[in-house]
Amino acid sequence: MKKSEIVDRVEKMVTAITDEKGYETVDVEYVKEAGQFYLRVVVDKEGGISLSDCEVVSRELSEILDKKDPIKDN
């Protein structure tokens, strides 16, 4: 699967979560840095996002990613 396809799929997944919570999906990146691939998701909300907000999104997204497994790499 191409990196752009992975980003599109993950963006749909995270946007479903952020829309439900009243947050905004700002950016989704799947990039290679220092020989490792990283999935980076940026979210925000009016008044600013907190660490606990990020934790909620991260946990929910992790569960979905574990089930749907769109990224074959570690």
Coordinates of C-alpha atoms in Angstrom, one line a residue:
M1 CA 0.0 0.0 0.0
K2 CA 1.3 3.5 -0.9
K3 CA 2.1 6.0 1.8
S4 CA -0.6 8.3 0.5
E5 CA -3.2 5.5 0.8
I6 CA -2.2 4.8 4.4
V7 CA -2.5 8.5 5.2
D8 CA -5.9 8.7 3.6
R9 CA -7.2 5.7 5.5
V10 CA -5.8 6.8 8.9
E11 CA -7.1 10.3 8.3
K12 CA -10.6 8.9 7.9
M13 CA -10.2 6.9 11.0
V14 CA -8.9 9.7 13.2
T15 CA -11.5 12.2 11.8
A16 CA -14.3 9.9 12.9
I17 CA -12.8 10.1 16.4
T18 CA -12.1 13.8 16.4
D19 CA -15.6 14.7 15.0
E20 CA -17.2 12.7 17.7
K21 CA -15.2 14.5 20.4
G22 CA -15.6 18.0 19.0
Y23 CA -11.9 18.2 18.0
E24 CA -10.3 18.9 14.6
T25 CA -7.9 16.7 12.7
V26 CA -5.2 19.1 11.6
D27 CA -2.7 16.7 9.9
V28 CA -1.8 13.1 9.4
E29 CA 1.7 12.1 8.2
Y30 CA 3.4 8.8 7.6
V31 CA 7.1 9.6 7.2
K32 CA 10.4 8.0 7.3
E33 CA 12.9 9.6 9.7
A34 CA 16.3 8.2 10.7
G35 CA 15.4 4.9 9.0
Q36 CA 12.1 4.4 10.9
F37 CA 8.6 5.1 9.7
Y38 CA 6.4 7.2 12.0
L39 CA 2.7 7.9 11.9
R40 CA 2.1 11.4 13.2
V41 CA -1.4 12.7 13.9
V42 CA -2.0 16.3 14.8
V43 CA -5.3 17.3 16.5
D44 CA -6.7 20.5 18.0
K45 CA -9.8 22.0 19.5
E46 CA -11.1 25.4 20.3
G47 CA -9.3 26.7 23.3
G48 CA -6.4 24.3 22.7
I49 CA -5.9 20.6 23.1
S50 CA -4.8 19.0 26.3
L51 CA -2.6 16.0 26.9
S52 CA -5.6 14.0 28.1
D53 CA -7.4 14.9 24.9
C54 CA -4.5 13.6 22.9
E55 CA -4.4 10.5 25.0
V56 CA -8.1 9.8 24.3
V57 CA -7.6 10.1 20.5
S58 CA -4.4 8.1 20.7
R59 CA -6.0 5.2 22.6
E60 CA -9.1 5.1 20.3
L61 CA -7.0 5.3 17.2
S62 CA -4.6 2.6 18.4
E63 CA -7.5 0.2 18.9
I64 CA -8.8 0.9 15.4
L65 CA -5.4 0.5 13.9
D66 CA -4.8 -2.8 15.7
K67 CA -8.1 -4.1 14.2
K68 CA -7.9 -2.8 10.7
D69 CA -4.0 -3.0 10.4
P70 CA -3.6 -0.6 7.4
I71 CA 0.2 -0.4 8.1
K72 CA 2.1 -3.6 7.4
D73 CA 5.4 -2.2 8.8
N74 CA 6.2 -2.3 12.5

